[in-house]
XYZ file of C-alpha atoms in Angstrom:
721
model
C -0.053 0.304 -0.062
C 2.850 2.575 0.757
C 4.283 1.885 -2.754
C 1.546 2.311 -4.415
C 0.763 5.523 -2.397
C 3.873 6.654 -3.183
C 3.679 5.975 -6.795
C 0.719 7.500 -6.919
C 1.352 10.746 -5.332
C 4.602 11.570 -7.903
C 3.018 11.738 -10.681
C 1.004 14.543 -8.239
C 4.012 16.421 -7.220
C 5.245 16.220 -10.679
C 1.601 18.526 -12.110
C 1.872 20.190 -8.921
C 6.344 20.785 -10.278
C 4.911 21.927 -13.430
C 1.889 24.223 -12.516
C 4.596 26.343 -10.476
C 7.153 26.269 -12.931
C 4.361 28.222 -15.556
C 2.955 30.317 -13.262
C 6.823 31.565 -12.178
C 7.132 31.612 -16.198
C 4.288 33.902 -16.378
C 5.501 36.239 -13.547
C 9.333 36.088 -15.002
C 7.716 37.416 -18.286
C 5.562 39.757 -16.956
C 8.603 41.896 -14.549
C 10.555 41.263 -17.928
C 7.772 42.930 -19.998
C 7.402 45.678 -17.440
C 11.088 46.595 -17.106
C 11.346 47.078 -20.880
C 8.436 49.124 -20.645
C 10.030 51.322 -17.884
C 12.979 51.425 -20.067
C 11.693 52.783 -23.275
C 9.753 55.488 -21.468
C 13.049 56.591 -19.630
C 14.412 56.755 -23.824
C 11.243 57.933 -24.669
C 10.999 61.325 -22.106
C 13.246 63.233 -23.572
C 11.806 63.851 -27.220
C 8.954 65.413 -29.116
C 6.702 62.661 -29.826
C 6.887 62.227 -25.835
C 6.744 65.937 -25.167
C 3.924 66.971 -27.937
C 1.976 64.044 -28.139
C 2.301 61.411 -25.018
C 2.422 64.104 -22.219
C -1.106 66.402 -23.287
C -2.725 62.710 -24.051
C -1.882 61.896 -20.220
C -2.516 65.133 -18.833
C -6.277 65.193 -20.254
C -6.586 62.231 -17.881
C -4.348 62.432 -14.728
C -4.397 67.023 -13.768
C -7.694 67.335 -13.489
C -7.916 64.486 -10.931
C -9.193 66.122 -7.462
C -7.690 63.167 -5.758
C -4.329 63.469 -7.338
C -3.587 66.025 -9.535
C -0.238 66.279 -11.112
C 1.696 64.564 -9.014
C -0.684 61.479 -9.878
C 0.946 61.508 -13.042
C 4.240 61.159 -12.113
C 3.114 58.546 -9.734
C 1.817 55.983 -12.692
C 4.750 56.467 -14.489
C 7.776 57.073 -12.621
C 6.654 55.240 -9.453
C 4.446 52.851 -9.869
C 6.506 50.254 -12.574
C 9.619 49.886 -9.867
C 6.497 49.122 -7.462
C 4.684 46.712 -9.488
C 8.470 45.028 -10.362
C 9.176 44.487 -6.857
C 5.846 43.231 -5.276
C 6.055 40.353 -8.137
C 9.845 39.640 -7.776
C 8.485 38.909 -4.051
C 5.921 36.580 -5.273
C 8.536 34.311 -7.697
C 10.959 34.153 -5.498
C 8.361 32.361 -3.337
C 7.641 30.031 -6.055
C 10.691 29.939 -6.256
C 12.097 28.500 -3.207
C 8.964 26.406 -2.858
C 10.097 24.859 -6.556
C 14.158 24.763 -5.143
C 13.127 23.044 -1.806
C 11.298 19.868 -3.588
C 14.252 19.423 -6.885
C 16.815 20.260 -4.322
C 18.696 16.939 -5.968
C 18.530 19.241 -9.032
C 21.734 20.152 -10.706
C 21.927 22.630 -13.995
C 25.236 21.867 -16.141
C 24.705 23.824 -18.567
C 26.676 27.008 -18.628
C 24.441 29.492 -20.372
C 25.739 32.260 -22.159
C 29.319 31.188 -20.306
C 31.310 33.612 -22.340
C 29.323 36.446 -21.563
C 30.187 35.849 -18.018
C 33.680 35.735 -18.366
C 35.378 38.525 -15.870
C 37.036 41.713 -17.603
C 39.310 44.121 -15.626
C 38.388 47.980 -16.232
C 40.098 50.727 -14.678
C 38.061 51.828 -12.163
C 35.306 49.375 -12.752
C 37.720 46.204 -11.247
C 36.530 42.974 -12.124
C 33.343 42.982 -14.308
C 31.474 40.443 -16.707
C 30.793 40.695 -20.581
C 26.916 40.818 -19.111
C 27.563 43.549 -16.239
C 30.139 46.007 -19.168
C 27.376 45.313 -21.581
C 24.165 47.028 -19.577
C 27.167 49.513 -17.963
C 28.035 50.843 -21.685
C 23.838 50.641 -22.342
C 22.952 52.964 -18.888
C 25.551 55.382 -20.471
C 24.221 55.393 -23.517
C 20.683 56.164 -22.037
C 22.396 58.841 -19.969
C 23.763 60.713 -23.174
C 21.055 60.624 -25.279
C 18.107 62.000 -22.658
C 21.284 64.922 -22.533
C 22.211 65.184 -26.491
C 18.114 64.511 -27.022
C 17.092 67.636 -24.185
C 19.661 69.836 -25.654
C 19.045 69.190 -28.725
C 15.597 70.296 -29.115
C 16.108 73.201 -27.214
C 19.439 74.627 -28.508
C 17.875 75.568 -32.072
C 15.229 77.566 -29.859
C 17.944 80.066 -28.032
C 18.591 82.607 -30.441
C 19.610 86.422 -30.104
C 16.075 87.325 -30.843
C 14.419 84.730 -28.103
C 16.841 85.536 -25.349
C 17.048 90.062 -26.202
C 13.491 90.543 -24.259
C 14.833 88.803 -20.941
C 18.474 90.986 -21.720
C 20.250 88.114 -21.274
C 23.362 86.286 -24.032
C 22.622 83.399 -26.581
C 25.281 81.354 -23.637
C 24.488 82.402 -20.815
C 20.873 81.040 -21.798
C 22.730 78.464 -22.771
C 24.294 77.769 -20.010
C 21.390 77.280 -18.045
C 19.376 75.702 -19.921
C 22.367 72.603 -20.216
C 22.160 72.933 -15.998
C 18.636 72.014 -15.817
C 19.170 69.432 -18.926
C 21.993 68.169 -16.927
C 20.017 67.887 -12.811
C 17.293 65.897 -15.047
C 19.993 63.603 -15.889
C 21.344 62.635 -12.730
C 17.235 62.123 -11.672
C 17.566 58.822 -13.838
C 20.812 57.728 -11.915
C 18.983 58.869 -8.292
C 16.382 56.429 -9.437
C 18.019 53.549 -8.843
C 20.427 54.863 -6.256
C 19.333 53.105 -3.504
C 18.401 49.848 -5.232
C 21.454 48.201 -4.938
C 21.751 49.282 -1.533
C 18.307 47.821 -0.362
C 19.234 44.517 1.480
C 16.489 42.386 1.856
C 15.493 44.077 -2.081
C 13.220 41.527 -4.330
C 14.308 43.147 -7.623
C 18.427 42.832 -6.781
C 17.253 38.900 -6.811
C 14.914 37.978 -8.849
C 17.515 39.145 -11.583
C 20.244 36.269 -9.823
C 22.067 39.979 -7.740
C 22.670 40.481 -4.288
C 23.118 43.660 -2.288
C 26.475 42.771 -1.302
C 27.679 42.598 -4.553
C 25.775 44.948 -6.367
C 27.405 47.628 -3.451
C 29.773 48.377 -6.870
C 26.527 49.640 -8.786
C 26.125 51.739 -5.733
C 29.510 53.441 -6.126
C 28.849 53.758 -9.938
C 25.731 55.323 -9.489
C 26.702 57.454 -6.698
C 29.938 58.969 -8.575
C 27.950 59.198 -11.595
C 24.933 61.258 -9.400
C 27.392 63.697 -7.798
C 29.059 64.275 -10.427
C 25.820 65.509 -12.655
C 24.376 67.355 -9.821
C 27.887 69.025 -9.068
C 28.126 70.298 -12.719
C 23.851 71.313 -12.066
C 25.100 72.953 -9.390
C 28.037 74.736 -10.745
C 26.536 75.847 -14.129
C 23.635 78.198 -12.497
C 26.082 79.308 -10.063
C 28.334 80.707 -13.098
C 24.755 81.814 -14.773
C 24.048 83.519 -11.829
C 27.475 85.299 -11.652
C 26.948 86.460 -15.347
C 23.723 87.487 -15.049
C 24.443 89.750 -11.733
C 21.240 87.109 -10.280
C 23.144 85.858 -7.187
C 20.856 86.422 -4.832
C 19.140 83.811 -6.562
C 20.920 81.466 -4.550
C 18.833 82.528 -1.707
C 15.718 82.045 -2.557
C 13.168 79.302 -1.528
C 10.087 79.532 -2.936
C 6.214 78.908 -1.250
C 5.418 77.428 -5.298
C 8.517 76.544 -7.581
C 11.775 76.026 -7.210
C 14.289 76.417 -4.365
C 17.913 77.147 -4.973
C 18.822 77.061 -1.788
C 16.901 73.728 -0.865
C 19.009 72.442 -3.680
C 22.283 73.675 -2.802
C 22.014 72.681 1.014
C 21.274 69.265 -0.622
C 24.246 69.343 -2.808
C 26.429 70.266 -0.063
C 25.172 67.420 1.864
C 25.621 64.677 -0.787
C 29.295 66.150 -1.240
C 30.581 65.898 2.422
C 28.968 62.268 1.283
C 30.620 62.059 -1.619
C 34.665 62.699 -0.513
C 34.154 60.260 2.204
C 33.610 57.339 -0.065
C 36.935 57.994 -1.713
C 38.937 55.294 -1.290
C 42.577 56.722 0.719
C 40.009 58.387 2.839
C 37.638 55.568 3.778
C 39.967 52.969 4.333
C 42.376 55.190 6.731
C 38.677 56.583 8.570
C 35.920 54.368 8.507
C 34.329 56.376 11.022
C 34.156 59.445 9.050
C 32.882 57.426 6.013
C 30.014 55.722 8.109
C 28.840 58.305 9.658
C 28.886 60.883 6.950
C 27.190 58.602 4.838
C 24.405 59.203 7.186
C 23.991 62.405 5.480
C 22.099 61.138 2.831
C 18.896 61.628 5.172
C 19.595 65.135 4.145
C 20.101 64.811 0.704
C 16.752 63.407 -0.163
C 15.032 65.471 2.074
C 16.956 69.070 0.267
C 15.992 67.114 -3.030
C 12.660 67.162 -2.297
C 12.381 70.403 -1.591
C 14.185 71.366 -3.879
C 12.156 69.680 -6.926
C 9.040 69.660 -5.167
C 7.453 66.416 -4.172
C 5.344 65.641 -8.284
C 8.780 65.562 -9.535
C 10.771 64.352 -6.603
C 8.490 60.302 -7.372
C 11.027 59.816 -10.065
C 13.550 58.906 -7.359
C 10.607 57.950 -4.508
C 10.324 54.121 -5.453
C 13.926 53.470 -4.753
C 13.915 54.793 -1.844
C 10.728 53.962 -0.750
C 11.859 50.540 -1.002
C 14.892 50.780 0.489
C 13.283 52.297 3.387
C 10.836 49.088 3.986
C 13.982 47.351 4.202
C 15.709 49.948 6.704
C 12.462 49.833 8.665
C 12.515 45.692 9.151
C 15.974 45.947 9.620
C 15.991 48.130 12.573
C 12.455 46.229 13.964
C 15.394 43.065 14.190
C 18.391 45.224 16.000
C 16.427 46.559 18.522
C 17.113 43.218 20.263
C 20.179 41.200 21.988
C 20.350 37.762 20.725
C 22.331 34.562 22.609
C 25.545 34.639 21.652
C 27.408 31.242 22.787
C 30.465 31.130 22.309
C 33.657 32.510 20.475
C 36.778 30.585 19.107
C 39.741 32.987 19.337
C 42.355 31.953 16.884
C 46.078 32.712 17.584
C 46.084 35.347 14.397
C 43.764 37.898 15.694
C 40.670 36.224 14.730
C 37.286 35.275 16.425
C 34.562 33.246 15.106
C 30.894 33.392 16.911
C 28.769 31.532 17.506
C 24.696 32.696 17.937
C 21.613 30.433 18.779
C 19.249 30.290 15.906
C 16.095 28.810 15.459
C 16.099 25.915 12.419
C 13.492 28.132 10.657
C 16.215 30.599 9.893
C 17.787 28.781 6.550
C 20.693 31.016 4.298
C 23.134 30.020 1.725
C 26.889 29.867 1.034
C 28.523 33.367 1.088
C 25.974 34.732 2.972
C 26.756 38.047 6.020
C 25.499 38.983 8.215
C 25.785 42.749 10.156
C 27.207 42.478 13.785
C 26.545 45.582 16.538
C 28.741 45.522 19.740
C 26.960 48.280 21.599
C 29.423 48.284 24.645
C 32.301 49.054 21.946
C 29.516 51.651 19.615
C 26.435 52.170 19.822
C 26.249 53.019 16.288
C 28.556 50.800 14.181
C 27.028 47.643 11.844
C 30.078 46.033 10.426
C 29.204 43.252 7.836
C 30.376 39.374 8.439
C 30.753 36.577 5.881
C 28.256 33.501 7.240
C 30.578 30.565 8.013
C 28.472 28.632 9.234
C 26.159 26.425 7.554
C 22.374 26.501 7.859
C 21.901 23.188 6.959
C 24.733 21.034 8.607
C 24.551 23.291 11.517
C 20.405 23.740 11.837
C 20.218 25.824 15.680
C 23.911 27.366 15.422
C 24.837 30.471 12.787
C 28.682 31.421 13.028
C 31.000 34.556 11.440
C 34.623 34.813 11.458
C 36.058 38.840 11.944
C 39.550 39.383 11.786
C 41.167 41.916 14.035
C 42.521 44.483 11.680
C 39.843 47.844 12.040
C 39.995 49.537 15.255
C 36.113 47.641 16.050
C 37.172 44.291 15.322
C 40.690 44.823 17.633
C 38.540 46.267 20.512
C 36.284 43.366 20.202
C 39.294 40.827 19.799
C 41.380 41.833 22.665
C 37.523 42.478 25.109
C 37.434 38.720 24.330
C 40.663 36.987 23.679
C 42.601 38.946 27.122
C 42.737 36.554 30.005
C 39.542 38.718 32.012
C 37.812 38.259 29.164
C 33.786 38.421 29.407
C 31.601 35.860 30.559
C 28.526 37.511 28.270
C 28.422 39.919 25.626
C 25.364 41.937 23.779
C 25.195 41.636 20.283
C 22.600 42.552 18.303
C 23.131 41.677 14.269
C 20.620 42.349 11.289
C 20.507 39.607 8.471
C 21.389 36.919 6.811
C 21.916 38.943 3.385
C 22.855 36.003 0.660
C 22.403 34.587 -2.945
C 18.824 33.212 -3.080
C 20.668 30.164 -4.440
C 24.264 29.056 -4.954
C 25.039 27.106 -8.015
C 28.638 25.267 -6.860
C 27.147 22.077 -7.539
C 26.964 22.706 -11.247
C 31.247 21.864 -11.439
C 32.989 18.977 -11.418
C 35.332 20.795 -10.089
C 35.557 23.904 -7.600
C 39.021 25.442 -7.194
C 38.592 28.576 -4.294
C 41.538 30.593 -4.164
C 42.060 32.689 -0.920
C 44.123 35.241 0.663
C 44.463 35.650 4.310
C 41.091 36.348 5.406
C 39.793 36.122 2.029
C 39.012 32.586 3.499
C 36.428 33.048 4.878
C 33.285 32.612 2.279
C 34.842 29.306 1.307
C 34.506 28.055 4.817
C 30.335 28.647 4.036
C 30.996 26.582 0.781
C 32.825 23.610 2.281
C 30.349 23.092 5.359
C 27.467 23.387 2.815
C 29.501 20.352 0.249
C 29.800 18.519 3.243
C 26.226 18.379 4.204
C 25.495 17.358 1.019
C 27.206 15.267 -0.034
C 25.892 12.863 3.095
C 21.770 14.031 3.332
C 21.566 14.465 0.528
C 23.030 11.547 -1.555
C 24.006 13.496 -4.278
C 27.366 14.029 -5.785
C 29.207 16.952 -5.178
C 32.085 18.922 -7.194
C 36.117 18.404 -6.291
C 37.327 21.092 -4.391
C 40.498 22.802 -4.581
C 41.297 25.288 -1.830
C 44.544 27.733 -2.347
C 45.018 29.343 1.007
C 47.524 32.658 0.941
C 49.279 33.600 4.580
C 51.587 35.570 5.299
C 52.318 34.180 8.512
C 52.021 29.811 9.910
C 50.278 31.719 12.356
C 47.564 32.011 10.131
C 47.424 28.695 9.137
C 45.180 28.335 12.213
C 42.068 30.086 10.064
C 42.118 26.022 8.258
C 40.687 25.020 11.509
C 37.448 27.031 10.863
C 36.349 24.774 8.248
C 35.337 22.482 11.175
C 32.513 23.276 13.253
C 33.450 24.427 17.454
C 30.987 21.246 17.781
C 32.964 18.949 15.655
C 32.346 17.644 12.193
C 30.731 15.322 11.107
C 32.489 11.506 10.147
C 31.238 12.700 5.940
C 34.301 15.761 6.237
C 36.959 12.325 4.947
C 34.541 11.747 1.959
C 34.098 14.761 0.236
C 37.082 15.275 -2.415
C 39.252 18.076 -0.597
C 42.556 19.057 -1.312
C 43.854 22.183 0.790
C 46.988 23.915 -0.402
C 48.504 26.057 1.866
C 51.119 28.358 0.886
C 53.218 30.974 3.715
C 54.739 33.349 2.251
C 57.030 35.044 4.840
C 58.228 32.321 6.462
C 60.808 29.609 4.830
C 59.907 26.720 7.696
C 57.151 25.879 10.259
C 57.137 27.977 13.337
C 58.913 25.936 16.226
C 56.130 24.479 18.972
C 57.651 26.750 21.773
C 56.200 29.998 19.667
C 53.284 28.269 18.629
C 49.317 30.098 20.496
C 46.864 28.143 21.946
C 43.920 28.326 20.350
C 40.838 29.064 22.907
C 36.886 28.440 22.648
C 35.165 30.785 25.317
C 31.451 30.080 26.393
C 29.402 32.958 27.019
C 26.762 32.664 30.468
C 22.579 32.983 28.646
C 21.077 36.435 29.244
C 16.981 35.013 29.808
C 16.706 38.974 27.360
C 19.086 37.071 24.955
C 17.003 35.740 22.357
C 18.388 33.026 18.957
C 18.467 34.576 15.894
C 14.690 34.268 13.186
C 13.821 35.305 10.380
C 12.428 38.859 10.098
C 9.427 38.017 8.213
C 9.279 34.318 9.041
C 8.843 30.964 6.522
C 7.806 32.949 3.953
C 9.289 36.170 4.167
C 9.159 36.588 0.544
C 5.204 36.842 0.655
C 4.917 39.008 3.940
C 7.170 41.262 2.097
C 5.381 41.938 -1.220
C 2.881 42.150 1.345
C 4.474 44.788 3.119
C 5.251 47.025 0.083
C 1.808 46.594 -1.623
C -0.336 47.760 1.288
C 1.985 50.253 2.406
C 1.848 51.797 -0.981
C -1.655 51.890 -1.312
C -2.452 52.717 1.998
C -0.157 55.976 1.186
C -2.240 56.228 -2.234
C -5.478 56.170 -0.567
C -3.435 58.819 2.392
C -2.198 60.977 -0.553
C -5.789 61.232 -1.959
C -7.753 61.749 1.144
C -5.046 65.083 1.964
C -5.238 66.157 -1.890
C -8.898 65.873 -1.730
C -10.376 67.109 1.337
C -7.623 69.643 2.003
C -5.027 70.738 0.081
C -7.505 70.990 -3.271
C -9.643 73.526 -1.348
C -7.068 75.504 -0.906
C -5.109 74.986 -4.827
C -8.217 73.315 -7.090
C -5.384 71.835 -8.832
C -3.553 75.270 -9.669
C 0.126 74.667 -7.777
C -0.021 78.387 -7.073
C -1.084 78.932 -4.118
C -0.209 75.715 -1.989
C 3.470 75.474 -0.257
C 5.496 72.903 -1.995
C 7.292 72.085 0.535
C 4.177 72.067 3.196
C 2.984 69.133 0.540
C 6.439 67.613 0.768
C 6.637 67.232 4.118
C 3.502 65.733 4.425
C 3.813 63.472 1.159
C 7.538 62.198 3.348
C 5.610 61.874 7.049
C 2.780 59.405 4.812
C 5.405 57.818 3.215
C 7.253 57.313 6.965
C 3.701 56.443 8.373
C 2.676 53.588 5.835
C 5.811 52.028 6.077
C 6.457 52.022 9.768
C 2.536 50.858 10.103
C 2.960 47.581 7.813
C 6.256 46.666 8.752
C 5.732 46.596 12.327
C 2.838 44.698 11.585
C 3.676 41.606 10.018
C 7.056 42.018 12.273
C 5.071 41.415 15.488
C 2.652 39.123 13.645
C 5.907 36.841 12.817
C 7.595 37.193 15.910
C 5.129 35.840 17.695
C 4.920 33.374 15.683
C 8.422 32.167 15.792
C 8.589 32.615 19.386
C 7.207 29.252 20.868
C 10.610 28.095 19.154
C 12.974 30.628 20.636
C 11.864 29.930 24.281
C 11.912 26.171 23.543
C 15.994 26.758 22.271
C 16.445 28.527 25.389
C 14.649 25.580 27.432
C 17.265 23.295 26.361
C 20.141 25.051 26.527
C 22.125 23.033 28.858
C 24.994 23.389 30.988
C 27.275 25.266 29.298
C 30.741 23.402 27.671
C 34.014 23.463 28.713
C 36.203 21.911 26.708
C 38.013 23.651 23.675
C 38.875 21.621 20.232
C 42.108 21.533 19.881
C 43.873 22.887 16.240
C 44.462 19.940 13.787
C 47.101 22.358 12.603
C 48.830 22.859 15.493
C 48.505 19.549 16.673
C 49.603 17.352 13.152
C 52.732 16.020 15.135
C 50.747 14.459 17.431
C 47.936 11.543 16.926
C 44.855 13.000 16.308
C 41.469 11.279 17.707
C 39.043 13.124 15.324
C 38.375 11.659 12.256
C 37.801 14.507 10.180
C 40.940 16.367 12.150
C 42.680 13.523 10.755
C 41.479 13.434 7.154
C 41.763 17.521 7.020
C 45.250 17.340 7.678
C 45.964 14.442 5.181
C 44.419 16.353 2.711
C 46.961 19.243 3.266
C 49.940 20.277 1.894
C 52.168 22.948 3.384
C 54.140 25.433 1.284
C 56.325 27.861 3.100
C 59.003 30.871 1.464
C 56.709 30.930 -2.240
C 53.461 31.658 -3.719
C 51.774 29.556 -6.005
C 51.848 29.584 -9.385
C 48.206 30.355 -9.692
C 48.425 29.455 -13.511
C 49.852 26.782 -13.914
C 47.695 24.800 -11.534
C 44.237 26.680 -13.138
C 45.623 25.597 -16.445
C 46.437 22.084 -15.396
C 43.196 20.897 -13.729
C 41.495 18.976 -16.965
C 38.149 18.619 -15.630
C 35.363 18.880 -18.246
C 33.473 21.953 -16.008
C 35.880 24.271 -13.571
C 34.592 26.941 -10.901
C 37.142 29.451 -10.003
C 36.197 31.182 -7.415
C 39.037 34.030 -5.999
C 38.798 36.343 -3.188
C 41.382 38.364 -1.751
C 43.580 40.588 -1.990
C 42.965 43.241 -5.307
C 45.808 41.567 -7.535
C 45.154 38.576 -6.618
C 41.695 38.754 -8.260
C 42.545 40.179 -10.403
C 45.397 37.463 -11.694
C 42.650 34.687 -11.490
C 40.472 36.750 -13.232
C 42.831 37.343 -16.698
C 44.009 33.247 -16.318
C 40.240 32.450 -16.580
C 39.657 35.304 -19.109
C 42.368 34.575 -21.346
C 40.181 32.181 -23.402
C 43.426 29.634 -23.074
C 41.203 26.857 -21.467
C 36.831 26.971 -22.112
C 36.787 24.604 -19.194
C 37.506 27.829 -16.290
C 34.035 28.957 -15.340
C 35.263 32.123 -12.909
C 32.491 33.107 -10.439
C 31.671 35.902 -8.368
C 31.507 36.089 -5.186
C 32.042 39.063 -2.235
C 32.996 38.801 1.690
C 32.560 41.081 4.656
C 35.781 40.545 7.248
């Protein structure tokens, strides 16, 4: 009977999976159609066809509305498409997650678009794929096209006769118009500026991106935005000086453009922008961190400058960012249960937190950590080293004592009189929706120093996959480069603190470890001990739980859609019963700044209400599991695991430790010949991952992009330490 039932349920499962896949395909097609249509709108906007044909028709149907007025047109054209894509993306990701869970053994071997994914090293851009470079070029072309189209239409109308009435010269009028158009082009970049740093973004993940990997897009857009806005401001200052109108700089219009607000916005942006340059950011990270919060002033004064109706062009990206930011704020309000810390001799910590089994994440994910006793405001991202499948009740991050914040944390925990408990708050984890490591026959992981951390989570995940799912996993070649032999203890992080399962020895793992600054191993007398410190539990500490529960994508979609609907309803009521009776849609009576403040207030209230309701509901649902975890926590273990590297000269009882040591080749006083080691691999599909110094990343990228070995597939990866 059991066999009959099982066999009969198989077709129904396949049918259900087929329906789900078809629904996913429809949603993705709709997302692509709306996305293409949105960008086509951006392309058409600066043309005469849009201004003379489309705009009058749109105005005829929207301007006379007593609920939204002229702002309705901006909401429809500029805000709705991206919000719609975000909500559809949430539904798609939910279905994809369910489908992936049911077909977890499915492995795609096809290397689609492999040529386009090959890396290219571009000065100023770093390592980018051909796809990224193509989209970057197209985006720059869009900006150039928009600016050129505006000037092509406007400049012929600026003649000596047309400017004679105002007493201006032709070049002055053209300069003013050029400044205006530079601002309009900058607004296009501002539309997408906040999308890459929305950590829980469905827009990013539906296109296979993560916020951590997309930070470079935020950097590119930030530089372009500030360049265009700075040029916009300079053009106007020169124009005002030439026409003896410098008093315009202090203008704060009631129903017009507020020049002073624009200057304050630009000034805030310049302070923020200067602190982002690499030399300043690396040497004075805290300055970079605190000045980056000037984005709030930048956005607020930008809205005052252009008015809320025109600010709708940047509203969708910032709206999604606000939803994500407030959800992160809610998660970070409570202290989490820090179980233990593994202290390595190389000034490295592995913090181990308690988590609920319902919290799952993918390898290479990151988590933001805050320790109030060091700094209440600073949040630092760190790569997760644990596997949610191999270690279902624990989540770990590795922290290298390199910056001032991390050094203070290391000293606090590693000192002889270390604390017995520590208040810690977290945000995350955040990571890719899936990984594709199983599609390769061999994984070559190249790391430099602390760059080994993302590979730890991958290896632990493959340990779990090789045994529990009974499917073939790729062989692994780990090439790790360290400065000193003391840093070799970072290889201890390959094993969980509680001990790895015996299946570790079944994993095809080969480690080539290189120590560049020493020609022989450190003597036994000079070796420092690896220690594990166990922290006392506190009743107020909670295990880390998913922000929005198991169906997080559906909840996020509900928050975005409900908060946006609440905003529209509230805005309609405000306009119909307060603004419209005063202004009658003339836009000449009601104050622009007051209208902007009311709009921003409504947006904040709608986001707070919906996000708080969803968070509280899911927190109550996950509270039972969290209490169960707290109740079953027993006495604190006192033993500390030994370092398998430092104890290589004595007999090891642990089979995983012995297996790892036997799979490791140590090389002192030399660097790896990466070109030889990669080219000699003959497997049909070799996934190459690199994480470490810039020079190492570029070297590996050049090797993979050379075309001399078609079996090498460069996999982009990011990490935080």
